[in-house]
Amino acid sequence: MIVEMVEEARSMLVLEEVTVEDLVDVGSDKKGGGRRGDDTKEAAAGRVDSEECLAPPANFAMVDYGIYRSGFPEPANFGYLDSLGLRTIVYLCPEPYPEANADYVRSRGIRLCQFGIDGSKEPFVKISKDTMMHALRVLLDVRNHPILIHCKRGKHRTGCLVGCFRKLQSWCLASVFEEYQRHAAAKTRVSDLRFIEAFDISSMSQCLLGAIYRYHGLGSRARRLGYHENSS
Amino acid sequence: MIVEMVEEARSMLVLEEVTVEDLVDVGSDKKGGGRRGDDTKEAAAGRVDSEECLAPPANFAMVDYGIYRSGFPEPANFGYLDSLGLRTIVYLCPEPYPEANADYVRSRGIRLCQFGIDGSKEPFVKISKDTMMHALRVLLDVRNHPILIHCKRGKHRTGCLVGCFRKLQSWCLASVFEEYQRHAAAKTRVSDLRFIEAFDISSMSQCLLGAIYRYHGLGSRARRLGYHENSS
C-alpha cells in the first residue's frame, strides 16, 4: 500500500519535474533524472522565471507511452530532453548528426539509431518499405523506450513513421491522416499520405509476434520474422 | 527478472492492442481492457480490415503519461476510448452530457468531472482562474488517471487547460503556444494565449505541494492550499 502511494506520488511529481527528495529534503547524490534538482526546487516554490523554463524541440509531441516525436533538437532543447530520460533516438535523415547532438547523446548514454531517409520532395519514392519496417521494429521494442523519433521538421519522415505505427495500432486512416496533418499543417504531402495508406502492416504484425514470442522464449511456438519473405 | 520481462512485454503488447493471453492462448475471462479480444486476435494475425479499425475522437492526442485530450467523443469513438482504460473524463462545456456519452461513462465506471466553461468567442472572460485551478487539480491527481480532457472541438477550452498544465511543467511559453496552435490551427484565439500567459502557476504550485504533502501524511510539514488565499 505504502509502495503504491509512493509510486503514485512519484508519478505525480514527474509531472511537476520535482523529485520526492526535493520535497522531503532528503539529501542524495542524484544519478540521472535529477539533473535539474536546484531549478525544480525553485519551480516548486513558485519562483519560475523565464530563464529556467524548459523548451521542448519544435513540433514536439508524445505519441504513446515511452514514444515521443519532434523536429530536430537544438542545444536549447537538451534540458527538456533530459527530463524525458531518453534511452534511444531514431533519427530519420541521411545527414551526419551535428557535433553538439552527437556529444549530447554520447554524454547521456542514449543509443542513436539512424535511418537515412531522403527528405526530397515529391515524388516521394525514397522511403523503402524495409527501412520503415526496421525503424518500426526499433520503435516497438520497449527495451528502447523512452524513445524520440525526429527528422528535420518532424513533419514528413517522422509523420510517415508515426502514421505506420498508428496503422499497427489499428487506427482508422482518417485519424492517422488527421494526426499527420496536425504536425505537417500547410506542408502536408499527399505522397506521404499515400505511402502510409499503402504500407502493409500484415507482414509487420507477424514480425512483431515473432519478436514477442522469442522475447518470451517460447521456442517452438515462435513465428518466423515474416517481413523479408513477404516484402516484394 | 521474469516479472520485469512480462511487464515489458505487456507494455509492448499494449501498443498492439494484443493481450498476453491472446498470444499464449491462455483462456481467461477478461475483465476490462480485454473487451476487444477477438478483434485483436485477428489484428495480430494480420487480418485487419477497415471495419475493425479504431477511431480516436477528433483532435485526439496524448498530453503526458495517463493524460489525453480531444474534441467531443462520439459513439464511434467509444471502442477506442475503451482501449485507453479511462478512469476519469474532464468535460469543459456547460451543456449536459449527451445521453449516449452519459451511458458510456456510466457503463464503464468512468468518473465524469464537468467544469462548465462558456465556449463563446472573444472577449474570453468566462474562464475563471478558480475553475481552471479546480480542473488542473483533477488533472494532476494521478489517482484520476488515465484521464481524458475534452470540450467541443478540443481547441480552445482544452487548449487553455493543457496550456496551463504545460506552464506547471515549466514549458517555455513559445512551446506552450506552439502546441495550442497545433490543435487550434486557423481557429487560434489570441485571447486564449493571453489567458495562458497570464495564468499564475505559483499559487497552483503551492496547492500542488500541499496536496502532495497531505498525500504523504506529513502533517505538520504540510503547506496550506494557497490558491484561494492568493487568487484575487
Short mmCIF file of C-alpha atoms in Angstrom, two decimals:
data_model
loop_
_atom_site.label_atom_id
_atom_site.label_comp_id
_atom_site.label_asym_id
_atom_site.label_seq_id
_atom_site.Cartn_x
_atom_site.Cartn_y
_atom_site.Cartn_z
CA MET A 1 0.00 0.00 0.00
CA ILE A 2 2.71 2.43 1.02
CA VAL A 3 4.77 1.40 -2.01
CA GLU A 4 1.77 2.07 -4.22
CA MET A 5 1.32 5.51 -2.66
CA VAL A 6 4.96 6.41 -3.11
CA GLU A 7 4.84 5.20 -6.71
CA GLU A 8 1.73 7.25 -7.37
CA ALA A 9 3.26 10.27 -5.73
CA ARG A 10 6.40 9.82 -7.81
CA SER A 11 4.30 9.76 -10.96
CA MET A 12 2.54 12.87 -9.81
CA LEU A 13 5.85 14.55 -9.10
CA VAL A 14 7.20 13.71 -12.51
CA LEU A 15 4.50 15.96 -13.91
CA GLU A 16 5.98 18.80 -11.97
CA GLU A 17 9.62 17.94 -12.52
CA VAL A 18 10.06 17.72 -8.78
CA THR A 19 11.64 14.72 -7.13
CA VAL A 20 10.44 13.21 -3.90
CA GLU A 21 13.85 14.03 -2.46
CA ASP A 22 13.36 17.69 -3.26
CA LEU A 23 10.12 17.76 -1.34
CA VAL A 24 11.07 15.91 1.78
CA ASP A 25 14.55 17.39 1.93
CA VAL A 26 16.32 14.08 1.83
CA GLY A 27 19.88 14.74 0.73
CA SER A 28 21.04 12.43 -2.02
CA ASP A 29 23.50 12.24 -4.87
CA LYS A 30 21.17 12.13 -7.79
CA LYS A 31 22.04 9.97 -10.73
CA GLY A 32 20.02 10.70 -13.84
CA GLY A 33 16.56 12.18 -13.78
CA GLY A 34 17.59 14.59 -11.08
CA ARG A 35 19.87 16.82 -13.05
CA ARG A 36 17.66 19.83 -12.54
CA GLY A 37 17.38 19.49 -8.80
CA ASP A 38 18.05 23.12 -7.97
CA ASP A 39 15.87 24.51 -10.73
CA THR A 40 12.97 22.26 -9.82
CA LYS A 41 13.17 23.25 -6.18
CA GLU A 42 12.69 26.83 -7.23
CA ALA A 43 9.92 25.89 -9.63
CA ALA A 44 8.17 24.01 -6.85
CA ALA A 45 8.36 27.08 -4.70
CA GLY A 46 6.71 29.10 -7.44
CA ARG A 47 9.84 31.01 -8.38
CA VAL A 48 9.80 30.09 -12.03
CA ASP A 49 11.36 32.67 -14.23
CA SER A 50 11.77 32.67 -17.95
CA GLU A 51 15.40 31.63 -17.82
CA GLU A 52 14.55 28.39 -16.08
CA CYS A 53 11.83 27.22 -18.41
CA LEU A 54 12.11 24.09 -20.49
CA ALA A 55 11.98 24.21 -24.26
CA PRO A 56 10.84 21.01 -25.98
CA PRO A 57 12.09 20.66 -29.57
CA ALA A 58 9.90 22.19 -32.27
CA ASN A 59 6.85 20.16 -33.25
CA PHE A 60 7.24 18.02 -30.15
CA ALA A 61 4.51 15.62 -29.06
CA MET A 62 4.01 12.42 -27.12
CA VAL A 63 2.97 9.59 -29.41
CA ASP A 64 2.35 6.89 -26.84
CA TYR A 65 3.80 5.60 -23.60
CA GLY A 66 7.56 5.94 -23.96
CA ILE A 67 7.40 7.30 -27.53
CA TYR A 68 7.95 10.95 -28.50
CA ARG A 69 8.27 12.79 -31.82
CA SER A 70 9.72 16.16 -32.78
CA GLY A 71 11.66 18.27 -35.21
CA PHE A 72 15.44 18.47 -34.98
CA PRO A 73 16.52 19.03 -31.37
CA GLU A 74 18.77 22.04 -30.83
CA PRO A 75 21.11 22.51 -27.88
CA ALA A 76 18.47 24.73 -26.26
CA ASN A 77 16.24 21.66 -26.10
CA PHE A 78 18.72 19.35 -24.37
CA GLY A 79 17.50 20.35 -20.91
CA TYR A 80 14.00 19.27 -21.82
CA LEU A 81 15.21 16.05 -23.40
CA ASP A 82 16.99 15.28 -20.14
CA SER A 83 13.63 15.35 -18.41
CA LEU A 84 12.41 12.56 -20.69
CA GLY A 85 15.23 10.22 -19.70
CA LEU A 86 15.61 9.04 -23.29
CA ARG A 87 17.17 5.67 -23.97
CA THR A 88 17.04 5.85 -27.77
CA ILE A 89 16.76 8.39 -30.57
CA VAL A 90 15.51 7.34 -34.01
CA TYR A 91 16.96 9.85 -36.47
CA LEU A 92 15.44 9.72 -39.94
CA CYS A 93 17.77 11.94 -42.02
CA PRO A 94 20.78 10.77 -44.04
CA GLU A 95 22.97 13.68 -42.91
CA PRO A 96 25.51 13.01 -40.14
CA TYR A 97 24.39 14.03 -36.66
CA PRO A 98 25.74 17.51 -35.77
CA GLU A 99 28.59 17.50 -33.30
CA ALA A 100 26.58 19.10 -30.47
CA ASN A 101 23.85 16.48 -30.81
CA ALA A 102 26.37 13.64 -31.12
CA ASP A 103 28.09 14.88 -27.95
CA TYR A 104 24.76 15.08 -26.20
CA VAL A 105 23.66 11.51 -26.94
CA ARG A 106 27.13 10.21 -26.09
CA SER A 107 27.24 12.00 -22.75
CA ARG A 108 23.78 10.74 -21.79
CA GLY A 109 24.33 7.18 -22.99
CA ILE A 110 21.48 7.49 -25.49
CA ARG A 111 21.52 4.98 -28.35
CA LEU A 112 21.28 6.72 -31.73
CA CYS A 113 19.55 4.72 -34.48
CA GLN A 114 19.87 6.49 -37.80
CA PHE A 115 17.69 5.57 -40.76
CA GLY A 116 18.73 7.85 -43.58
CA ILE A 117 15.56 8.64 -45.48
CA ASP A 118 15.94 11.25 -48.18
CA GLY A 119 13.91 14.35 -47.42
CA SER A 120 13.45 15.46 -51.00
CA LYS A 121 10.02 16.50 -52.10
CA GLU A 122 7.70 14.71 -54.49
CA PRO A 123 7.85 12.20 -55.99
CA PHE A 124 8.41 10.64 -52.61
CA VAL A 125 9.84 7.33 -53.73
CA LYS A 126 12.84 7.19 -51.43
CA ILE A 127 11.28 5.62 -48.33
CA SER A 128 11.73 1.90 -48.74
CA LYS A 129 9.33 -0.40 -47.04
CA ASP A 130 12.26 -2.23 -45.47
CA THR A 131 13.71 0.96 -43.98
CA MET A 132 10.35 1.83 -42.47
CA MET A 133 9.99 -1.67 -41.05
CA HIS A 134 13.42 -1.55 -39.49
CA ALA A 135 12.59 1.80 -37.90
CA LEU A 136 9.26 0.43 -36.67
CA ARG A 137 10.95 -2.56 -35.09
CA VAL A 138 13.22 -0.25 -33.10
CA LEU A 139 10.21 1.87 -32.15
CA LEU A 140 8.12 -1.06 -30.98
CA ASP A 141 10.76 -2.67 -28.83
CA VAL A 142 10.04 -1.40 -25.34
CA ARG A 143 13.63 -2.11 -24.36
CA ASN A 144 14.46 1.01 -26.42
CA HIS A 145 11.96 3.23 -24.58
CA PRO A 146 11.76 6.09 -23.81
CA ILE A 147 12.43 6.83 -27.46
CA LEU A 148 12.38 10.02 -29.54
CA ILE A 149 11.73 9.98 -33.29
CA HIS A 150 12.86 13.01 -35.22
CA CYS A 151 13.83 14.19 -38.67
CA LYS A 152 14.36 17.82 -39.63
CA ARG A 153 10.94 19.41 -39.13
CA GLY A 154 9.09 16.49 -37.55
CA LYS A 155 6.56 16.66 -40.36
CA HIS A 156 7.16 14.27 -43.24
CA ARG A 157 9.55 11.45 -42.39
CA THR A 158 8.54 11.43 -38.74
CA GLY A 159 4.91 11.75 -39.80
CA CYS A 160 5.23 8.69 -42.06
CA LEU A 161 6.80 6.57 -39.34
CA VAL A 162 4.20 7.59 -36.77
CA GLY A 163 1.47 7.02 -39.37
CA CYS A 164 2.65 3.44 -39.94
CA PHE A 165 2.83 2.94 -36.18
CA ARG A 166 -0.78 4.11 -35.86
CA LYS A 167 -1.85 1.61 -38.51
CA LEU A 168 -0.23 -1.10 -36.39
CA GLN A 169 -2.35 0.20 -33.54
CA SER A 170 -5.42 -0.31 -35.76
CA TRP A 171 -6.22 3.39 -36.08
CA CYS A 172 -8.57 4.36 -38.88
CA LEU A 173 -6.80 6.06 -41.77
CA ALA A 174 -8.87 9.20 -41.20
CA SER A 175 -7.44 9.53 -37.70
CA VAL A 176 -3.92 8.67 -38.87
CA PHE A 177 -4.13 11.40 -41.51
CA GLU A 178 -5.56 13.92 -39.07
CA GLU A 179 -2.59 13.42 -36.79
CA TYR A 180 -0.14 13.63 -39.71
CA GLN A 181 -1.73 16.87 -40.86
CA ARG A 182 -1.72 18.39 -37.39
CA HIS A 183 2.07 18.20 -37.47
CA ALA A 184 2.64 18.91 -41.16
CA ALA A 185 -0.03 21.62 -41.44
CA ALA A 186 0.39 23.56 -44.68
CA LYS A 187 3.31 21.29 -45.62
CA THR A 188 1.15 18.17 -45.86
CA ARG A 189 2.28 15.96 -48.72
CA VAL A 190 -0.25 13.75 -50.45
CA SER A 191 2.62 11.42 -51.35
CA ASP A 192 3.25 10.82 -47.62
CA LEU A 193 -0.42 10.01 -47.07
CA ARG A 194 -0.27 7.59 -49.98
CA PHE A 195 2.83 5.96 -48.50
CA ILE A 196 1.08 5.48 -45.16
CA GLU A 197 -2.07 4.15 -46.80
CA ALA A 198 -0.14 1.68 -48.93
CA PHE A 199 2.07 0.48 -46.10
CA ASP A 200 1.20 -3.16 -45.48
CA ILE A 201 1.14 -3.87 -41.78
CA SER A 202 0.18 -7.52 -42.02
CA SER A 203 3.74 -8.71 -42.54
CA MET A 204 4.87 -6.32 -39.81
CA SER A 205 2.33 -7.80 -37.40
CA GLN A 206 3.84 -11.24 -37.98
CA CYS A 207 7.31 -9.83 -37.43
CA LEU A 208 6.09 -8.32 -34.18
CA LEU A 209 4.55 -11.52 -33.00
CA GLY A 210 7.78 -13.29 -33.82
CA ALA A 211 9.70 -10.80 -31.70
CA ILE A 212 7.27 -11.20 -28.82
CA TYR A 213 7.35 -14.98 -28.94
CA ARG A 214 11.13 -15.03 -28.98
CA TYR A 215 11.22 -12.48 -26.19
CA HIS A 216 9.22 -14.87 -24.06
CA GLY A 217 11.46 -17.75 -25.08
CA LEU A 218 8.57 -19.78 -26.36
CA GLY A 219 10.85 -21.66 -28.73
CA SER A 220 8.81 -23.87 -30.98
CA ARG A 221 5.83 -21.54 -30.77
CA ALA A 222 7.83 -18.70 -32.30
CA ARG A 223 6.68 -17.42 -35.65
CA ARG A 224 9.36 -16.53 -38.08
CA LEU A 225 10.13 -12.95 -38.96
CA GLY A 226 7.86 -12.80 -41.97
CA TYR A 227 8.52 -9.43 -43.40
CA HIS A 228 11.52 -10.25 -45.55
CA GLU A 229 9.69 -13.15 -47.12
CA ASN A 230 6.56 -11.16 -47.67
CA SER A 231 8.03 -7.88 -48.85
CA SER A 232 8.25 -7.66 -52.58
CA MET B 1 13.60 -10.74 -13.82
CA ILE B 2 10.74 -12.72 -15.30
CA VAL B 3 8.28 -10.25 -13.81
CA GLU B 4 10.16 -7.42 -15.46
CA MET B 5 10.09 -9.23 -18.79
CA VAL B 6 6.40 -9.89 -18.58
CA GLU B 7 5.78 -6.26 -17.63
CA GLU B 8 7.84 -5.07 -20.57
CA ALA B 9 6.08 -7.47 -22.88
CA ARG B 10 2.73 -6.26 -21.59
CA SER B 11 3.72 -2.69 -22.35
CA MET B 12 4.79 -3.76 -25.80
CA LEU B 13 1.54 -5.58 -26.31
CA VAL B 14 -0.48 -2.58 -25.29
CA LEU B 15 0.94 -0.87 -28.33
CA GLU B 16 -0.62 -3.50 -30.49
CA GLU B 17 -3.83 -3.91 -28.55
CA VAL B 18 -2.96 -7.55 -28.03
CA THR B 19 -3.09 -9.12 -24.61
CA VAL B 20 -0.56 -11.65 -23.40
CA GLU B 21 -3.43 -14.09 -23.05
CA ASP B 22 -4.27 -13.72 -26.72
CA LEU B 23 -0.75 -14.62 -27.68
CA VAL B 24 -0.11 -17.59 -25.48
CA ASP B 25 -3.63 -18.93 -25.79
CA VAL B 26 -4.33 -18.86 -22.09
CA GLY B 27 -8.10 -18.97 -21.66
CA SER B 28 -9.39 -16.33 -19.28
CA ASP B 29 -12.48 -14.35 -18.52
CA LYS B 30 -11.30 -10.88 -19.26
CA LYS B 31 -12.39 -8.02 -17.08
CA GLY B 32 -11.76 -4.60 -18.54
CA GLY B 33 -9.01 -3.86 -21.00
CA GLY B 34 -9.73 -7.07 -22.89
CA ARG B 35 -13.02 -6.13 -24.42
CA ARG B 36 -11.71 -6.44 -27.94
CA GLY B 37 -10.18 -9.87 -27.51
CA ASP B 38 -11.50 -11.37 -30.72
CA ASP B 39 -10.74 -8.33 -32.84
CA THR B 40 -7.21 -8.07 -31.53
CA LYS B 41 -6.54 -11.74 -32.24
CA GLU B 42 -7.42 -11.11 -35.83
CA ALA B 43 -5.40 -7.93 -35.92
CA ALA B 44 -2.45 -9.80 -34.50
CA ALA B 45 -2.78 -12.36 -37.26
CA GLY B 46 -2.63 -9.58 -39.83
CA ARG B 47 -6.29 -9.78 -40.75
CA VAL B 48 -7.08 -6.16 -40.09
CA ASP B 49 -9.89 -4.83 -42.17
CA SER B 50 -11.40 -1.40 -42.22
CA GLU B 51 -14.41 -2.41 -40.14
CA GLU B 52 -12.20 -3.34 -37.21
CA CYS B 53 -10.19 -0.16 -37.07
CA LEU B 54 -10.22 2.14 -34.09
CA ALA B 55 -11.29 5.76 -34.37
CA PRO B 56 -9.88 8.12 -31.73
CA PRO B 57 -12.01 11.22 -31.14
CA ALA B 58 -11.27 14.20 -33.37
CA ASN B 59 -8.23 16.25 -32.40
CA PHE B 60 -7.03 13.46 -30.14
CA ALA B 61 -3.54 13.48 -28.66
CA MET B 62 -1.60 12.18 -25.70
CA VAL B 63 -0.56 15.01 -23.40
CA ASP B 64 1.55 13.07 -20.94
CA TYR B 65 1.57 9.75 -19.15
CA GLY B 66 -2.06 8.98 -18.34
CA ILE B 67 -3.37 12.26 -19.80
CA TYR B 68 -5.20 12.56 -23.13
CA ARG B 69 -7.02 15.40 -24.91
CA SER B 70 -9.58 15.50 -27.70
CA GLY B 71 -12.67 17.01 -29.20
CA PHE B 72 -16.11 15.70 -28.24
CA PRO B 73 -16.14 11.89 -28.31
CA GLU B 74 -18.87 10.38 -30.46
CA PRO B 75 -20.23 6.86 -30.08
CA ALA B 76 -17.96 5.78 -32.95
CA ASN B 77 -15.02 6.63 -30.70
CA PHE B 78 -16.09 4.58 -27.70
CA GLY B 79 -14.22 1.49 -28.91
CA TYR B 80 -11.01 3.48 -28.98
CA LEU B 81 -11.69 5.05 -25.59
CA ASP B 82 -12.11 1.54 -24.20
CA SER B 83 -8.55 0.82 -25.25
CA LEU B 84 -7.34 3.69 -23.05
CA GLY B 85 -8.95 2.24 -19.92
CA LEU B 86 -10.05 5.70 -18.80
CA ARG B 87 -10.73 6.32 -15.15
CA THR B 88 -11.82 9.97 -15.49
CA ILE B 89 -13.13 12.40 -18.09
CA VAL B 90 -12.74 16.16 -17.60
CA TYR B 91 -15.51 17.78 -19.63
CA LEU B 92 -15.16 21.51 -20.08
CA CYS B 93 -18.53 22.57 -21.56
CA PRO B 94 -21.56 23.79 -19.60
CA GLU B 95 -24.03 21.74 -21.66
CA PRO B 96 -25.30 18.47 -20.14
CA TYR B 97 -23.52 15.34 -21.34
CA PRO B 98 -25.45 13.70 -24.20
CA GLU B 99 -27.28 10.54 -23.24
CA ALA B 100 -25.05 8.23 -25.29
CA ASN B 101 -21.94 9.63 -23.62
CA ALA B 102 -23.52 9.56 -20.17
CA ASP B 103 -24.47 5.92 -20.72
CA TYR B 104 -20.96 5.16 -21.87
CA VAL B 105 -19.19 6.62 -18.84
CA ARG B 106 -21.73 5.01 -16.51
CA SER B 107 -21.31 1.58 -18.05
CA ARG B 108 -17.51 1.80 -17.88
CA GLY B 109 -17.38 3.21 -14.38
CA ILE B 110 -15.65 6.35 -15.61
CA ARG B 111 -15.83 9.38 -13.32
CA LEU B 112 -17.13 12.45 -15.16
CA CYS B 113 -15.83 15.79 -13.88
CA GLN B 114 -17.62 18.65 -15.58
CA PHE B 115 -16.29 22.19 -15.47
CA GLY B 116 -18.74 24.29 -17.43
CA ILE B 117 -16.66 26.87 -19.22
CA ASP B 118 -18.54 29.00 -21.68
CA GLY B 119 -17.34 28.46 -25.22
CA SER B 120 -18.30 31.87 -26.52
CA LYS B 121 -15.83 33.80 -28.56
CA GLU B 122 -13.93 36.93 -27.64
CA PRO B 123 -13.80 38.61 -25.26
CA PHE B 124 -12.85 35.42 -23.50
CA VAL B 125 -13.61 36.48 -19.96
CA LYS B 126 -15.59 33.47 -18.84
CA ILE B 127 -12.78 31.17 -17.73
CA SER B 128 -12.28 31.90 -14.09
CA LYS B 129 -8.93 31.24 -12.57
CA ASP B 130 -10.60 29.15 -9.89
CA THR B 131 -12.36 26.93 -12.43
CA MET B 132 -9.09 26.34 -14.21
CA MET B 133 -7.34 25.51 -10.96
CA HIS B 134 -10.02 23.04 -9.97
CA ALA B 135 -9.72 21.36 -13.35
CA LEU B 136 -5.93 21.30 -13.02
CA ARG B 137 -6.14 19.70 -9.61
CA VAL B 138 -8.26 16.88 -11.04
CA LEU B 139 -5.83 16.56 -13.94
CA LEU B 140 -2.74 16.40 -11.76
CA ASP B 141 -4.05 13.80 -9.33
CA VAL B 142 -2.69 10.51 -10.66
CA ARG B 143 -5.44 8.67 -8.85
CA ASN B 144 -7.70 10.02 -11.62
CA HIS B 145 -5.51 8.70 -14.42
CA PRO B 146 -5.87 7.67 -17.19
CA ILE B 147 -7.80 10.85 -17.81
CA LEU B 148 -9.29 12.44 -20.95
CA ILE B 149 -9.81 16.19 -21.23
CA HIS B 150 -12.30 17.33 -23.83
CA CYS B 151 -14.55 20.20 -24.79
CA LYS B 152 -16.36 20.51 -28.11
CA ARG B 153 -13.54 20.78 -30.64
CA GLY B 154 -10.55 20.16 -28.39
CA LYS B 155 -9.16 23.53 -29.42
CA HIS B 156 -9.91 26.40 -27.06
CA ARG B 157 -11.03 25.29 -23.61
CA THR B 158 -8.99 22.09 -23.78
CA GLY B 159 -6.10 24.07 -25.23
CA CYS B 160 -6.22 26.52 -22.30
CA LEU B 161 -6.22 23.75 -19.70
CA VAL B 162 -3.36 21.91 -21.38
CA GLY B 163 -1.50 25.21 -21.76
CA CYS B 164 -1.75 25.88 -18.02
CA PHE B 165 -0.63 22.32 -17.35
CA ARG B 166 2.43 22.88 -19.56
CA LYS B 167 3.28 26.01 -17.59
CA LEU B 168 3.23 23.89 -14.46
CA GLN B 169 5.66 21.58 -16.24
CA SER B 170 7.91 24.63 -16.77
CA TRP B 171 7.49 24.68 -20.53
CA CYS B 172 8.52 27.89 -22.28
CA LEU B 173 5.55 29.93 -23.46
CA ALA B 174 6.73 29.58 -27.06
CA SER B 175 6.40 25.80 -26.81
CA VAL B 176 3.08 26.04 -24.97
CA PHE B 177 1.70 28.27 -27.71
CA GLU B 178 3.05 26.04 -30.47
CA GLU B 179 1.16 23.10 -29.01
CA TYR B 180 -2.00 25.16 -28.56
CA GLN B 181 -1.81 26.30 -32.17
CA ARG B 182 -1.20 22.81 -33.49
CA HIS B 183 -4.62 21.85 -32.15
CA ALA B 184 -6.46 25.11 -32.79
CA ALA B 185 -4.88 25.78 -36.19
CA ALA B 186 -6.79 28.50 -38.03
CA LYS B 187 -9.12 28.86 -35.01
CA THR B 188 -6.34 30.09 -32.72
CA ARG B 189 -7.62 32.77 -30.35
CA VAL B 190 -5.24 35.39 -29.09
CA SER B 191 -7.46 35.72 -26.02
CA ASP B 192 -6.72 32.09 -25.14
CA LEU B 193 -2.99 32.69 -25.47
CA ARG B 194 -3.33 35.73 -23.22
CA PHE B 195 -5.23 33.65 -20.66
CA ILE B 196 -2.50 31.03 -20.63
CA GLU B 197 0.24 33.63 -20.38
CA ALA B 198 -1.48 35.45 -17.52
CA PHE B 199 -2.28 32.27 -15.60
CA ASP B 200 -0.28 32.39 -12.39
CA ILE B 201 1.12 28.98 -11.60
CA SER B 202 2.89 29.95 -8.40
CA SER B 203 -0.22 29.62 -6.26
CA MET B 204 -1.04 26.39 -8.06
CA SER B 205 2.40 25.03 -7.29
CA GLN B 206 1.78 25.65 -3.62
CA CYS B 207 -1.59 23.98 -3.87
CA LEU B 208 0.10 21.01 -5.52
CA LEU B 209 2.76 20.80 -2.88
CA GLY B 210 0.04 20.94 -0.27
CA ALA B 211 -1.74 18.04 -1.91
CA ILE B 212 1.47 16.06 -2.12
CA TYR B 213 2.38 16.70 1.50
CA ARG B 214 -1.06 15.66 2.67
CA TYR B 215 -0.97 12.64 0.42
CA HIS B 216 2.16 11.54 2.22
CA GLY B 217 0.59 12.29 5.58
CA LEU B 218 3.41 14.61 6.53
CA GLY B 219 1.14 16.51 8.90
CA SER B 220 2.98 19.49 10.27
CA ARG B 221 5.10 19.82 7.16
CA ALA B 222 2.05 20.33 5.01
CA ARG B 223 1.68 23.65 3.27
CA ARG B 224 -1.77 25.06 3.15
CA LEU B 225 -3.75 25.14 -0.04
CA GLY B 226 -2.76 28.61 -1.06
CA TYR B 227 -4.73 29.26 -4.15
CA HIS B 228 -7.91 30.54 -2.53
CA GLU B 229 -5.96 32.99 -0.47
CA ASN B 230 -3.85 34.12 -3.36
CA SER B 231 -6.48 34.36 -6.06
CA SER B 232 -7.93 37.78 -6.38
#
